[in-house]
Short mmCIF file of C-alpha atoms in Angstrom, two decimals:
data_model
loop_
_atom_site.label_atom_id
_atom_site.label_comp_id
_atom_site.label_asym_id
_atom_site.label_seq_id
_atom_site.Cartn_x
_atom_site.Cartn_y
_atom_site.Cartn_z
CA UNK A 1427 -4.33 -34.63 -20.90
CA UNK A 1428 -7.91 -35.74 -21.01
CA UNK A 1429 -9.83 -33.47 -18.68
CA UNK A 1430 -12.38 -35.39 -16.50
CA UNK A 1431 -14.59 -34.02 -13.86
CA UNK A 1432 -13.22 -36.19 -11.15
CA UNK A 1433 -9.44 -36.02 -11.11
CA UNK A 1434 -7.62 -37.74 -8.32
CA UNK A 1435 -5.12 -35.71 -6.50
CA UNK A 1436 -2.29 -37.02 -4.21
CA UNK A 1437 -0.42 -33.78 -3.57
CA UNK A 1438 -1.83 -31.76 -0.65
CA UNK A 1439 -2.49 -28.03 -1.22
CA UNK A 1440 0.21 -27.00 1.29
CA UNK A 1441 2.92 -28.81 -0.74
CA UNK A 1442 1.71 -27.03 -3.86
CA UNK A 1443 1.86 -23.60 -2.22
CA UNK A 1444 5.46 -24.48 -1.18
CA UNK A 1445 6.25 -25.44 -4.71
CA UNK A 1446 4.95 -22.17 -6.16
CA UNK A 1447 6.75 -20.31 -3.44
CA UNK A 1448 10.02 -22.04 -4.38
CA UNK A 1449 9.59 -21.16 -8.00
CA UNK A 1450 8.84 -17.42 -7.51
CA UNK A 1451 11.39 -16.86 -4.80
CA UNK A 1452 14.55 -18.92 -5.90
CA UNK A 1453 14.09 -19.05 -9.64
CA UNK A 1454 16.99 -16.93 -10.63
CA UNK A 1455 19.36 -17.73 -7.66
CA UNK A 1456 21.45 -20.00 -9.77
CA UNK A 1457 20.64 -18.54 -13.30
CA UNK A 1458 23.25 -20.03 -15.63
CA UNK A 1459 23.99 -20.55 -19.35
CA UNK A 1460 24.00 -24.27 -19.16
CA UNK A 1461 20.43 -25.07 -18.02
CA UNK A 1462 19.09 -21.52 -17.39
CA UNK A 1463 16.22 -22.16 -14.94
CA UNK A 1464 16.52 -25.96 -15.04
CA UNK A 1465 17.59 -26.45 -11.49
CA UNK A 1466 14.99 -23.89 -10.28
CA UNK A 1467 12.45 -26.15 -11.94
CA UNK A 1468 13.79 -29.16 -10.09
CA UNK A 1469 13.70 -27.14 -6.80
CA UNK A 1470 10.18 -26.38 -7.52
CA UNK A 1471 9.47 -30.08 -7.50
CA UNK A 1472 11.13 -30.77 -4.25
CA UNK A 1473 8.08 -30.18 -1.98
CA UNK A 1474 5.79 -32.42 -4.01
CA UNK A 1475 8.13 -35.24 -5.21
CA UNK A 1476 7.70 -37.44 -2.17
CA UNK A 1477 3.97 -37.54 -2.59
CA UNK A 1478 4.32 -39.17 -6.11
CA UNK A 1479 4.58 -43.06 -6.36
CA UNK A 1480 4.10 -43.47 -2.60
CA UNK A 1481 2.72 -47.01 -2.70
CA UNK A 1482 4.71 -48.04 -5.69
CA UNK A 1483 7.42 -50.70 -4.78
CA UNK A 1484 9.53 -49.18 -7.55
CA UNK A 1485 8.76 -45.58 -6.29
CA UNK A 1486 12.32 -44.47 -5.57
CA UNK A 1487 13.55 -45.17 -9.06
CA UNK A 1488 10.46 -43.51 -10.61
CA UNK A 1489 10.79 -40.40 -8.43
CA UNK A 1490 14.50 -40.11 -9.49
CA UNK A 1491 13.28 -40.33 -13.07
CA UNK A 1492 10.82 -37.39 -12.54
CA UNK A 1493 13.57 -35.24 -10.91
CA UNK A 1494 16.02 -36.08 -13.69
CA UNK A 1495 13.45 -35.06 -16.22
CA UNK A 1496 12.72 -31.74 -14.39
CA UNK A 1497 16.26 -30.69 -14.02
CA UNK A 1498 16.66 -30.39 -17.69
CA UNK A 1499 17.12 -27.04 -19.63
CA UNK A 1500 14.28 -24.68 -18.94
CA UNK A 1501 13.88 -20.91 -19.57
CA UNK A 1502 10.81 -18.88 -19.43
CA UNK A 1503 9.40 -15.62 -18.09
CA UNK A 1504 9.15 -16.15 -14.28
CA UNK A 1505 5.54 -15.00 -13.77
CA UNK A 1506 3.86 -15.88 -17.02
CA UNK A 1507 5.76 -19.15 -17.20
CA UNK A 1508 4.68 -20.39 -13.67
CA UNK A 1509 1.57 -22.04 -15.27
CA UNK A 1510 3.95 -24.42 -16.96
CA UNK A 1511 5.32 -25.58 -13.63
CA UNK A 1512 1.72 -26.09 -12.38
CA UNK A 1513 0.92 -28.00 -15.46
CA UNK A 1514 4.06 -30.15 -15.25
CA UNK A 1515 3.30 -31.06 -11.65
CA UNK A 1516 -0.32 -31.99 -12.55
CA UNK A 1517 0.97 -34.11 -15.42
CA UNK A 1518 3.57 -35.94 -13.25
CA UNK A 1519 0.78 -36.36 -10.63
CA UNK A 1520 -1.47 -38.08 -13.11
CA UNK A 1521 1.27 -40.10 -14.58
CA UNK A 1522 2.11 -41.32 -11.08
CA UNK A 1523 -1.52 -42.42 -10.78
CA UNK A 1524 -1.39 -44.56 -13.76
CA UNK A 1525 -2.38 -42.29 -16.67
CA UNK A 1526 -0.41 -43.33 -19.74
CA UNK A 1527 1.59 -40.19 -20.16
CA UNK A 1528 5.02 -40.63 -21.67
CA UNK A 1529 7.79 -38.65 -19.87
CA UNK A 1530 9.01 -37.18 -23.13
CA UNK A 1531 5.56 -35.71 -23.68
CA UNK A 1532 5.89 -33.67 -20.56
CA UNK A 1533 9.29 -32.41 -21.47
CA UNK A 1534 8.19 -31.53 -24.98
CA UNK A 1535 5.00 -29.79 -23.69
CA UNK A 1536 7.19 -27.74 -21.36
CA UNK A 1537 9.64 -26.85 -24.02
CA UNK A 1538 6.92 -25.87 -26.60
CA UNK A 1539 5.12 -23.62 -24.16
CA UNK A 1540 8.15 -21.76 -22.82
CA UNK A 1541 8.86 -19.91 -26.10
CA UNK A 1542 5.42 -18.27 -26.46
CA UNK A 1543 5.04 -17.51 -22.68
CA UNK A 1544 8.47 -15.91 -22.49
CA UNK A 1545 7.74 -13.75 -25.46
CA UNK A 1546 4.40 -12.53 -24.09
CA UNK A 1547 5.67 -12.23 -20.52
CA UNK A 1548 8.75 -10.19 -21.46
CA UNK A 1549 6.67 -7.81 -23.64
CA UNK A 1550 3.92 -7.31 -21.10
CA UNK A 1551 5.98 -7.36 -18.00
CA UNK A 1552 9.15 -5.69 -18.94
CA UNK A 1553 7.97 -3.76 -21.96
CA UNK A 1554 4.74 -2.21 -20.49
CA UNK A 1555 3.94 -2.99 -16.86
CA UNK A 1556 7.29 -2.11 -15.39
CA UNK A 1557 7.96 1.00 -17.46
CA UNK A 1558 4.54 2.49 -16.75
CA UNK A 1559 4.77 1.67 -13.07
CA UNK A 1560 8.26 2.93 -12.92
CA UNK A 1561 7.46 6.17 -14.81
CA UNK A 1562 4.69 7.00 -12.41
CA UNK A 1563 6.65 6.12 -9.29
CA UNK A 1564 9.77 7.99 -10.47
CA UNK A 1565 7.65 11.07 -11.05
CA UNK A 1566 6.28 10.78 -7.51
CA UNK A 1567 9.74 10.43 -6.08
CA UNK A 1568 11.09 13.36 -7.99
CA UNK A 1569 8.50 15.67 -6.51
CA UNK A 1570 10.56 15.25 -3.28
CA UNK A 1571 9.39 12.21 -1.45
CA UNK A 1572 10.53 8.69 -0.89
CA UNK A 1573 7.02 7.28 -1.27
CA UNK A 1574 7.46 6.65 -5.06
CA UNK A 1575 10.24 4.19 -4.33
CA UNK A 1576 8.36 2.48 -1.50
CA UNK A 1577 5.16 2.27 -3.63
CA UNK A 1578 6.99 0.73 -6.45
CA UNK A 1579 8.71 -1.86 -4.31
CA UNK A 1580 5.46 -2.92 -2.59
CA UNK A 1581 3.30 -2.92 -5.77
CA UNK A 1582 5.81 -4.83 -7.79
CA UNK A 1583 6.31 -7.56 -5.15
CA UNK A 1584 2.58 -7.90 -4.68
CA UNK A 1585 1.85 -8.09 -8.37
CA UNK A 1586 4.72 -10.53 -8.95
CA UNK A 1587 3.77 -12.91 -6.15
CA UNK A 1588 -0.02 -12.89 -6.68
CA UNK A 1589 0.19 -13.27 -10.39
CA UNK A 1590 2.79 -15.98 -10.17
CA UNK A 1591 0.79 -17.98 -7.62
CA UNK A 1592 -2.48 -17.56 -9.48
CA UNK A 1593 -0.89 -18.52 -12.79
CA UNK A 1594 0.78 -21.59 -11.12
CA UNK A 1595 -2.66 -22.95 -9.95
CA UNK A 1596 -4.26 -22.07 -13.20
CA UNK A 1597 -1.65 -24.35 -14.98
CA UNK A 1598 -2.03 -27.03 -12.27
CA UNK A 1599 -5.89 -27.06 -12.41
CA UNK A 1600 -6.69 -26.40 -16.05
CA UNK A 1601 -3.79 -28.13 -17.74
CA UNK A 1602 -2.14 -27.51 -21.05
CA UNK A 1603 -5.35 -27.22 -23.07
CA UNK A 1604 -6.38 -24.16 -21.17
CA UNK A 1605 -2.98 -22.56 -21.64
CA UNK A 1606 -3.05 -23.19 -25.32
CA UNK A 1607 -6.63 -21.77 -25.39
CA UNK A 1608 -5.47 -18.59 -23.69
CA UNK A 1609 -2.61 -18.16 -26.12
CA UNK A 1610 -4.99 -18.36 -28.96
CA UNK A 1611 -7.95 -16.45 -27.77
CA UNK A 1612 -8.55 -12.78 -28.28
CA UNK A 1613 -8.13 -11.80 -24.60
CA UNK A 1614 -4.48 -11.45 -25.17
CA UNK A 1615 -4.92 -9.09 -28.05
CA UNK A 1616 -7.17 -6.85 -26.26
CA UNK A 1617 -4.69 -6.71 -23.31
CA UNK A 1618 -1.80 -5.91 -25.53
CA UNK A 1619 -3.59 -3.26 -27.57
CA UNK A 1620 -4.74 -1.58 -24.31
CA UNK A 1621 -1.25 -1.80 -22.89
CA UNK A 1622 0.30 -0.30 -26.01
CA UNK A 1623 -2.15 2.65 -26.04
CA UNK A 1624 -1.66 3.32 -22.25
CA UNK A 1625 2.11 2.83 -22.45
CA UNK A 1626 2.57 5.17 -25.42
CA UNK A 1627 0.67 7.92 -23.66
CA UNK A 1628 2.74 7.61 -20.55
CA UNK A 1629 6.00 7.61 -22.46
CA UNK A 1630 4.84 10.81 -24.34
CA UNK A 1631 4.44 12.36 -20.92
CA UNK A 1632 7.88 11.14 -19.87
CA UNK A 1633 9.51 12.80 -22.80
CA UNK A 1634 7.89 15.97 -22.07
CA UNK A 1635 8.95 15.85 -18.38
CA UNK A 1636 12.22 14.18 -18.32
CA UNK A 1637 14.21 14.42 -21.52
CA UNK A 1638 16.13 17.76 -21.61
CA UNK A 1639 17.69 19.17 -24.66
CA UNK A 1640 18.20 22.94 -25.04
CA UNK A 1641 19.71 24.88 -27.80
CA UNK A 1642 22.16 27.45 -26.32
CA UNK A 1643 22.82 29.48 -29.51
CA UNK A 1644 22.23 33.19 -29.45
CA UNK A 1645 22.43 35.23 -32.51
CA UNK A 1646 23.34 38.94 -31.91
CA UNK A 1647 22.39 41.34 -34.56
CA UNK A 1648 22.85 45.07 -34.20
CA UNK A 1649 21.76 45.38 -30.62
CA UNK A 1650 19.07 42.73 -30.36
CA UNK A 1651 19.68 39.06 -29.26
CA UNK A 1652 18.00 36.31 -31.01
CA UNK A 1653 17.76 33.31 -28.62
CA UNK A 1654 17.24 30.30 -30.72
CA UNK A 1655 15.66 28.10 -28.07
CA UNK A 1656 13.20 30.77 -26.82
CA UNK A 1657 12.23 32.47 -30.10
CA UNK A 1658 12.37 29.54 -32.40
CA UNK A 1659 11.90 26.07 -30.76
CA UNK A 1660 9.71 27.18 -27.74
CA UNK A 1661 7.49 29.18 -30.25
CA UNK A 1662 6.85 26.05 -32.41
CA UNK A 1663 6.18 23.92 -29.39
CA UNK A 1664 7.97 23.61 -26.06
CA UNK A 1665 9.94 20.42 -25.63
CA UNK A 1666 10.10 19.81 -29.36
CA UNK A 1667 13.88 19.08 -29.28
CA UNK A 1668 13.49 16.28 -26.66
CA UNK A 1669 10.71 14.68 -28.66
CA UNK A 1670 12.83 14.86 -31.87
CA UNK A 1671 15.84 13.45 -30.10
CA UNK A 1672 13.85 10.56 -28.58
CA UNK A 1673 12.34 9.66 -31.91
CA UNK A 1674 15.93 9.74 -33.46
CA UNK A 1675 17.10 7.26 -30.74
CA UNK A 1676 13.99 5.19 -31.43
CA UNK A 1677 14.75 5.08 -35.20
CA UNK A 1678 18.44 4.23 -34.61
CA UNK A 1679 17.36 1.31 -32.41
CA UNK A 1680 15.05 0.08 -35.14
CA UNK A 1681 18.20 0.24 -37.33
CA UNK A 1682 19.70 -2.30 -34.85
CA UNK A 1683 21.94 0.12 -33.05
CA UNK A 1684 22.86 -1.40 -29.69
CA UNK A 1685 22.25 0.57 -26.40
CA UNK A 1686 26.06 0.93 -25.89
CA UNK A 1687 26.42 2.48 -29.36
CA UNK A 1688 23.54 5.02 -28.41
CA UNK A 1689 25.25 5.85 -25.15
CA UNK A 1690 28.59 6.58 -27.00
CA UNK A 1691 26.46 8.69 -29.45
CA UNK A 1692 24.86 10.59 -26.57
CA UNK A 1693 28.33 11.27 -24.92
CA UNK A 1694 29.64 12.56 -28.20
CA UNK A 1695 26.65 14.84 -28.78
CA UNK A 1696 27.05 16.14 -25.16
CA UNK A 1697 30.76 16.82 -25.66
CA UNK A 1698 30.46 18.48 -29.01
CA UNK A 1699 27.28 20.36 -28.12
CA UNK A 1700 28.70 21.52 -24.76
CA UNK A 1701 31.97 22.67 -26.16
CA UNK A 1702 30.63 24.56 -29.10
CA UNK A 1703 27.73 25.98 -27.01
CA UNK A 1704 25.05 24.66 -29.45
CA UNK A 1705 23.60 22.73 -26.45
CA UNK A 1706 23.18 24.07 -22.95
CA UNK A 1707 22.28 22.49 -19.62
CA UNK B 1390 32.15 13.33 2.83
CA UNK B 1391 33.76 9.92 3.22
CA UNK B 1392 31.99 6.71 4.24
CA UNK B 1393 32.70 4.12 6.86
CA UNK B 1394 33.77 0.60 6.15
CA UNK B 1395 30.52 -0.58 7.55
CA UNK B 1396 28.53 1.52 5.13
CA UNK B 1397 30.64 0.44 2.20
CA UNK B 1398 29.97 -3.25 3.11
CA UNK B 1399 26.31 -2.57 3.44
CA UNK B 1400 26.30 -0.93 -0.05
CA UNK B 1401 28.02 -4.05 -1.37
CA UNK B 1402 25.31 -6.30 0.25
CA UNK B 1403 22.62 -4.12 -1.30
CA UNK B 1404 24.14 -4.51 -4.71
CA UNK B 1405 24.50 -8.32 -4.20
CA UNK B 1406 20.78 -8.57 -3.28
CA UNK B 1407 19.74 -6.49 -6.32
CA UNK B 1408 22.07 -8.11 -8.81
CA UNK B 1409 21.98 -11.84 -7.65
CA UNK B 1410 18.18 -11.96 -7.46
CA UNK B 1411 18.24 -13.33 -3.98
CA UNK B 1412 14.88 -13.44 -2.26
CA UNK B 1413 11.75 -11.39 -3.01
CA UNK B 1414 12.27 -11.17 -6.85
CA UNK B 1415 15.23 -8.70 -6.62
CA UNK B 1416 15.12 -8.72 -10.36
CA UNK B 1417 11.93 -6.64 -10.48
CA UNK B 1418 12.43 -4.59 -7.32
CA UNK B 1419 15.78 -3.99 -5.56
CA UNK B 1420 17.63 -4.12 -8.83
CA UNK B 1421 15.86 -0.95 -10.02
CA UNK B 1422 17.80 2.21 -9.23
CA UNK B 1423 14.54 3.80 -7.98
CA UNK B 1424 14.58 1.20 -5.14
CA UNK B 1425 18.28 0.56 -4.63
CA UNK B 1426 19.12 4.27 -4.80
CA UNK B 1427 16.64 4.84 -1.88
CA UNK B 1428 18.08 2.06 0.14
CA UNK B 1429 21.59 3.31 -0.52
CA UNK B 1430 20.35 6.65 0.71
CA UNK B 1431 19.06 5.08 3.92
CA UNK B 1432 22.53 3.47 4.37
CA UNK B 1433 24.18 6.81 4.00
CA UNK B 1434 21.74 8.72 6.09
CA UNK B 1435 20.01 10.69 3.27
CA UNK B 1436 17.09 8.55 2.03
CA UNK B 1437 15.46 11.32 0.06
CA UNK B 1438 18.57 12.31 -2.06
CA UNK B 1439 19.18 8.62 -2.65
CA UNK B 1440 15.68 7.86 -3.87
CA UNK B 1441 15.65 11.05 -6.09
CA UNK B 1442 18.95 10.37 -7.66
CA UNK B 1443 18.05 6.77 -8.06
CA UNK B 1444 14.74 7.82 -9.74
CA UNK B 1445 16.66 10.07 -12.20
CA UNK B 1446 19.11 7.19 -13.01
CA UNK B 1447 16.24 4.89 -13.46
CA UNK B 1448 14.87 6.86 -16.31
CA UNK B 1449 17.70 5.53 -18.43
CA UNK B 1450 16.79 1.96 -17.57
CA UNK B 1451 13.00 2.29 -17.97
CA UNK B 1452 12.44 -0.46 -20.52
CA UNK B 1453 15.67 -2.38 -20.22
CA UNK B 1454 14.82 -5.99 -20.87
CA UNK B 1455 16.64 -9.05 -19.73
CA UNK B 1456 15.54 -11.85 -21.87
CA UNK B 1457 17.21 -15.27 -22.41
CA UNK B 1458 19.91 -14.48 -19.95
CA UNK B 1459 21.14 -11.25 -21.54
CA UNK B 1460 21.75 -8.21 -19.47
CA UNK B 1461 22.17 -4.99 -21.41
CA UNK B 1462 23.27 -2.90 -18.47
CA UNK B 1463 23.75 -3.52 -14.78
CA UNK B 1464 21.22 -1.02 -13.25
CA UNK B 1465 21.65 -2.25 -9.68
CA UNK B 1466 25.28 -1.10 -9.71
CA UNK B 1467 24.55 2.12 -11.54
CA UNK B 1468 21.78 2.84 -9.00
CA UNK B 1469 23.85 1.90 -5.86
CA UNK B 1470 27.00 3.65 -6.72
CA UNK B 1471 25.33 6.53 -8.56
CA UNK B 1472 23.33 7.41 -5.41
CA UNK B 1473 26.39 6.92 -3.17
CA UNK B 1474 28.53 9.28 -5.26
CA UNK B 1475 25.70 11.82 -5.55
CA UNK B 1476 25.28 11.87 -1.78
CA UNK B 1477 29.04 11.83 -0.82
CA UNK B 1478 30.04 14.17 -3.59
CA UNK B 1479 27.11 16.52 -3.52
CA UNK B 1480 26.42 15.95 -7.23
CA UNK B 1481 23.17 17.01 -8.91
CA UNK B 1482 20.91 14.29 -10.42
CA UNK B 1483 21.97 14.96 -14.08
CA UNK B 1484 25.74 14.69 -13.31
CA UNK B 1485 25.21 11.50 -11.13
CA UNK B 1486 23.23 10.03 -14.08
CA UNK B 1487 26.07 10.64 -16.63
CA UNK B 1488 28.46 9.09 -14.07
CA UNK B 1489 26.20 6.03 -13.38
CA UNK B 1490 25.60 4.94 -16.94
CA UNK B 1491 29.19 3.82 -17.72
CA UNK B 1492 29.26 2.17 -14.25
CA UNK B 1493 26.18 0.23 -15.40
CA UNK B 1494 28.03 -0.96 -18.56
CA UNK B 1495 31.00 -2.13 -16.47
CA UNK B 1496 28.71 -3.95 -14.13
CA UNK B 1497 27.48 -6.28 -16.87
CA UNK B 1498 30.79 -8.13 -16.37
CA UNK B 1499 29.56 -9.32 -12.99
CA UNK B 1500 26.22 -10.58 -14.55
CA UNK B 1501 28.02 -12.60 -17.21
CA UNK B 1502 30.69 -13.93 -14.79
CA UNK B 1503 27.77 -15.15 -12.61
CA UNK B 1504 25.83 -16.78 -15.42
CA UNK B 1505 28.91 -18.63 -16.38
CA UNK B 1506 30.09 -19.73 -13.03
CA UNK B 1507 26.57 -20.81 -11.92
CA UNK B 1508 26.86 -23.65 -14.40
CA UNK B 1509 29.09 -25.38 -11.99
CA UNK B 1510 26.49 -25.75 -9.36
CA UNK B 1511 24.12 -27.39 -11.71
CA UNK B 1512 26.37 -30.45 -11.62
CA UNK B 1513 26.24 -30.38 -7.82
CA UNK B 1514 22.50 -30.43 -8.14
CA UNK B 1515 22.64 -33.31 -10.54
CA UNK B 1516 24.76 -35.22 -7.91
CA UNK B 1517 22.03 -34.64 -5.27
CA UNK B 1518 19.39 -36.07 -7.59
CA UNK B 1519 21.60 -38.98 -8.35
CA UNK B 1520 21.78 -39.68 -4.69
CA UNK B 1521 18.05 -38.99 -4.24
CA UNK B 1522 18.87 -36.28 -1.71
CA UNK B 1523 16.09 -34.00 -2.99
CA UNK B 1524 15.99 -31.97 0.16
CA UNK B 1525 19.46 -30.72 -0.40
CA UNK B 1526 18.85 -29.20 -3.79
CA UNK B 1527 18.45 -25.79 -2.17
CA UNK B 1528 22.08 -26.00 -1.33
CA UNK B 1529 23.04 -26.20 -5.01
CA UNK B 1530 20.21 -23.81 -6.23
CA UNK B 1531 20.51 -21.18 -3.60
CA UNK B 1532 23.29 -21.46 -1.03
CA UNK B 1533 26.32 -22.18 -3.09
CA UNK B 1534 25.54 -19.85 -6.06
CA UNK B 1535 24.58 -17.08 -3.70
CA UNK B 1536 27.87 -17.36 -1.72
CA UNK B 1537 29.70 -17.17 -5.07
CA UNK B 1538 27.58 -14.22 -6.12
CA UNK B 1539 28.21 -12.56 -2.84
CA UNK B 1540 31.94 -12.69 -3.41
CA UNK B 1541 31.86 -11.30 -6.84
CA UNK B 1542 29.28 -8.62 -5.92
CA UNK B 1543 30.15 -7.38 -2.50
CA UNK B 1544 33.91 -7.00 -2.91
CA UNK B 1545 34.05 -4.82 -5.99
CA UNK B 1546 30.98 -2.72 -5.08
CA UNK B 1547 32.19 -2.10 -1.47
CA UNK B 1548 35.70 -1.06 -2.69
CA UNK B 1549 34.22 1.17 -5.43
CA UNK B 1550 31.99 2.85 -2.83
CA UNK B 1551 34.66 3.20 -0.23
CA UNK B 1552 37.33 4.61 -2.46
CA UNK B 1553 35.04 6.35 -4.96
CA UNK B 1554 33.37 8.40 -2.14
CA UNK B 1555 36.71 9.51 -0.85
CA UNK B 1556 37.80 10.96 -4.16
CA UNK B 1557 34.57 11.96 -5.81
CA UNK B 1558 34.65 15.51 -4.42
CA UNK B 1559 38.02 16.20 -5.70
CA UNK B 1560 36.98 14.75 -8.96
CA UNK B 1561 33.93 17.04 -9.19
CA UNK B 1562 35.91 20.15 -8.25
CA UNK B 1563 38.37 19.32 -11.01
CA UNK B 1564 35.40 19.15 -13.55
CA UNK B 1565 33.72 22.40 -12.52
CA UNK B 1566 32.87 24.61 -15.39
CA UNK B 1567 32.43 23.37 -19.00
CA UNK B 1568 33.00 19.61 -18.25
CA UNK B 1569 30.27 19.78 -15.58
CA UNK B 1570 27.91 21.40 -18.10
CA UNK B 1571 28.69 18.56 -20.54
CA UNK B 1572 27.87 16.10 -17.88
CA UNK B 1573 24.52 17.80 -17.33
CA UNK B 1574 23.74 17.79 -21.02
CA UNK B 1575 24.55 14.10 -21.32
CA UNK B 1576 22.44 13.30 -18.21
CA UNK B 1577 19.49 15.25 -19.77
CA UNK B 1578 19.68 13.35 -22.95
CA UNK B 1579 20.13 9.81 -21.50
CA UNK B 1580 16.39 9.29 -20.46
CA UNK B 1581 15.69 9.32 -24.24
CA UNK B 1582 17.48 5.91 -24.39
CA UNK B 1583 15.30 4.29 -21.73
CA UNK B 1584 12.11 5.60 -23.36
CA UNK B 1585 13.24 4.57 -26.92
CA UNK B 1586 13.92 1.04 -25.76
CA UNK B 1587 10.39 0.89 -24.14
CA UNK B 1588 8.92 2.17 -27.44
CA UNK B 1589 10.45 -0.85 -29.21
CA UNK B 1590 7.73 -2.91 -27.52
CA UNK B 1591 4.73 -0.60 -27.57
CA UNK B 1592 5.10 1.97 -30.37
CA UNK B 1593 3.24 -0.12 -32.91
CA UNK B 1594 0.29 0.02 -35.14
CA UNK B 1595 -2.72 2.10 -34.06
CA UNK B 1596 -1.22 3.03 -30.72
CA UNK B 1597 1.53 5.18 -32.25
CA UNK B 1598 -0.54 8.44 -32.30
CA UNK B 1599 -1.05 8.13 -28.52
CA UNK B 1600 2.66 8.88 -27.92
CA UNK B 1601 2.22 12.35 -29.40
CA UNK B 1602 -1.23 12.67 -27.73
CA UNK B 1603 0.41 11.99 -24.32
CA UNK B 1604 3.34 14.32 -25.12
CA UNK B 1605 0.99 17.25 -26.22
CA UNK B 1606 -1.17 16.77 -23.09
CA UNK B 1607 1.91 16.81 -20.81
CA UNK B 1608 3.57 19.79 -22.44
CA UNK B 1609 0.52 22.02 -22.37
CA UNK B 1610 -1.18 20.96 -19.18
CA UNK B 1611 1.87 20.35 -17.00
CA UNK B 1612 0.22 17.31 -15.57
CA UNK B 1613 2.26 14.86 -13.44
CA UNK B 1614 2.59 11.32 -14.56
CA UNK B 1615 0.24 9.90 -11.99
CA UNK B 1616 -2.81 11.82 -13.25
CA UNK B 1617 -1.51 11.41 -16.79
CA UNK B 1618 -1.31 7.64 -16.14
CA UNK B 1619 -4.85 7.52 -14.99
CA UNK B 1620 -6.08 9.48 -17.97
CA UNK B 1621 -4.04 7.07 -20.22
CA UNK B 1622 -5.59 4.00 -18.56
CA UNK B 1623 -9.10 5.33 -19.26
CA UNK B 1624 -8.42 6.25 -22.81
CA UNK B 1625 -6.88 2.84 -23.33
CA UNK B 1626 -10.13 1.11 -22.02
CA UNK B 1627 -12.33 3.36 -24.16
CA UNK B 1628 -10.16 2.67 -27.22
CA UNK B 1629 -10.16 -1.12 -26.71
CA UNK B 1630 -13.90 -1.16 -26.23
CA UNK B 1631 -14.50 0.85 -29.39
CA UNK B 1632 -12.02 -1.25 -31.34
CA UNK B 1633 -13.74 -4.44 -30.38
CA UNK B 1634 -17.23 -3.25 -30.64
CA UNK B 1635 -17.76 -4.67 -34.12
CA UNK B 1636 -16.76 -8.30 -33.52
CA UNK B 1637 -13.28 -9.60 -33.91
CA UNK B 1638 -12.16 -7.68 -36.94
CA UNK B 1639 -9.48 -5.70 -35.12
CA UNK B 1640 -7.87 -8.63 -33.37
CA UNK B 1641 -5.70 -9.60 -36.42
CA UNK B 1642 -4.20 -6.17 -36.59
CA UNK B 1643 -3.02 -6.12 -33.05
CA UNK B 1644 -1.64 -9.52 -33.38
CA UNK B 1645 0.32 -8.70 -36.48
CA UNK B 1646 1.64 -5.65 -34.87
CA UNK B 1647 2.74 -7.30 -31.58
CA UNK B 1648 3.38 -11.00 -31.46
CA UNK B 1649 5.45 -11.85 -34.36
CA UNK B 1650 8.64 -10.16 -33.47
CA UNK B 1651 9.24 -11.35 -29.97
CA UNK B 1652 9.36 -15.03 -30.32
#
């Protein structure tokens, strides 16, 4: 879309806010294998659709065409992908004002952006932001207060809504060029590198605090008892067994073990270790 | 301790809101055992125990990622029922955790049933578009799928909470001794899974060393995760500033390490 300084708008701000709200709130209410978030995309267009092709004698048919196009298959990360919705609304708006934008172009632009944004969104949101926030809030709760749960609930809601709305209007105002630009620029690399460093440190702290694995073996030799956990492992470094076990699980997952297989492995280790007394609680 | 029918139904509703992503992005919030365990605790009159058990259970699901419509484990069910059984049966957190994880695996059935059945309502939505009744799309996108989700979420969860709570105490008494110790060992090991899954996403390239740095700092200083998180944030800022001091030469490394795998 050619970016000019004076772009005409026919959709009022209020309708746009309503659209962004519809997206963030109802997006996964009818999550399904056939179209994934397709209908949620259509639902997002409901508040704005009647502002398009208002003076067009053929408006009803054209509006229907827009809605049919927006009900198609769509799947993206909710918050990172909301800019695509903003962009699609802007494109449909300009198209309704007579810009020569083919309908297929809008669909293919949406489809081509959803892959990268889903990848980045899932990594940053579910791979970094949520684990770090959870780790800290879990730690607070486990000191014996409910405030960790409350803080997580409020922070996560605030972050999700603010980011989703801001990203929606970023897409609406800046268009596809700006989204592509962001995907290619170094900002993202910096963010990812910083997130990885911080995430790794917090995970290291989590292993030390919450993974428990103790050796229960005691070797009795002529009057003296040799406690393997205290005399051997704790002397090397406390918590060395939890660290080793976590790295083992990490390595197995790199070898494409599924989480269910790992759970079965943990149960087996627990049963064998508990019965033989090699491991203790 | 047994629970009333009303409490069981409320627990079912809690699970429905968490699982079916009803309003307020349940996916990111109420679905997490840290949150739904706390609310289950409120329903059962012991918010603190609920929150603490939920927090322990949540360690397993730290980095669980639902991408492309997959759901590796149903943490909402694990958190709701895990906290319920812990409160009614007087379980400790590790035992509740070992009990909750299989429940979470069972719960994925509900997610897959929902994802499949929801396809029906897409065609109802198509019909509304066909008739140009755009204002009714919320019926097909929200109302109908949520009624369906309520049926498949509330009924099993309420039943499991009601009957489970009645028998959990006998069950635990039966287990006392070595079996209970095994449960505790399993519960102690499980958080490694949640951490390892998270590490799939962030344990890359130059950031690897910081895992061991964070571990050593936590072991020897005994710092909680909030102060450790603040220190980690500052170190991340310093590190990124230094890495990008000499132009753009680092960016390609970070990109190689991160982006290629996830698309």
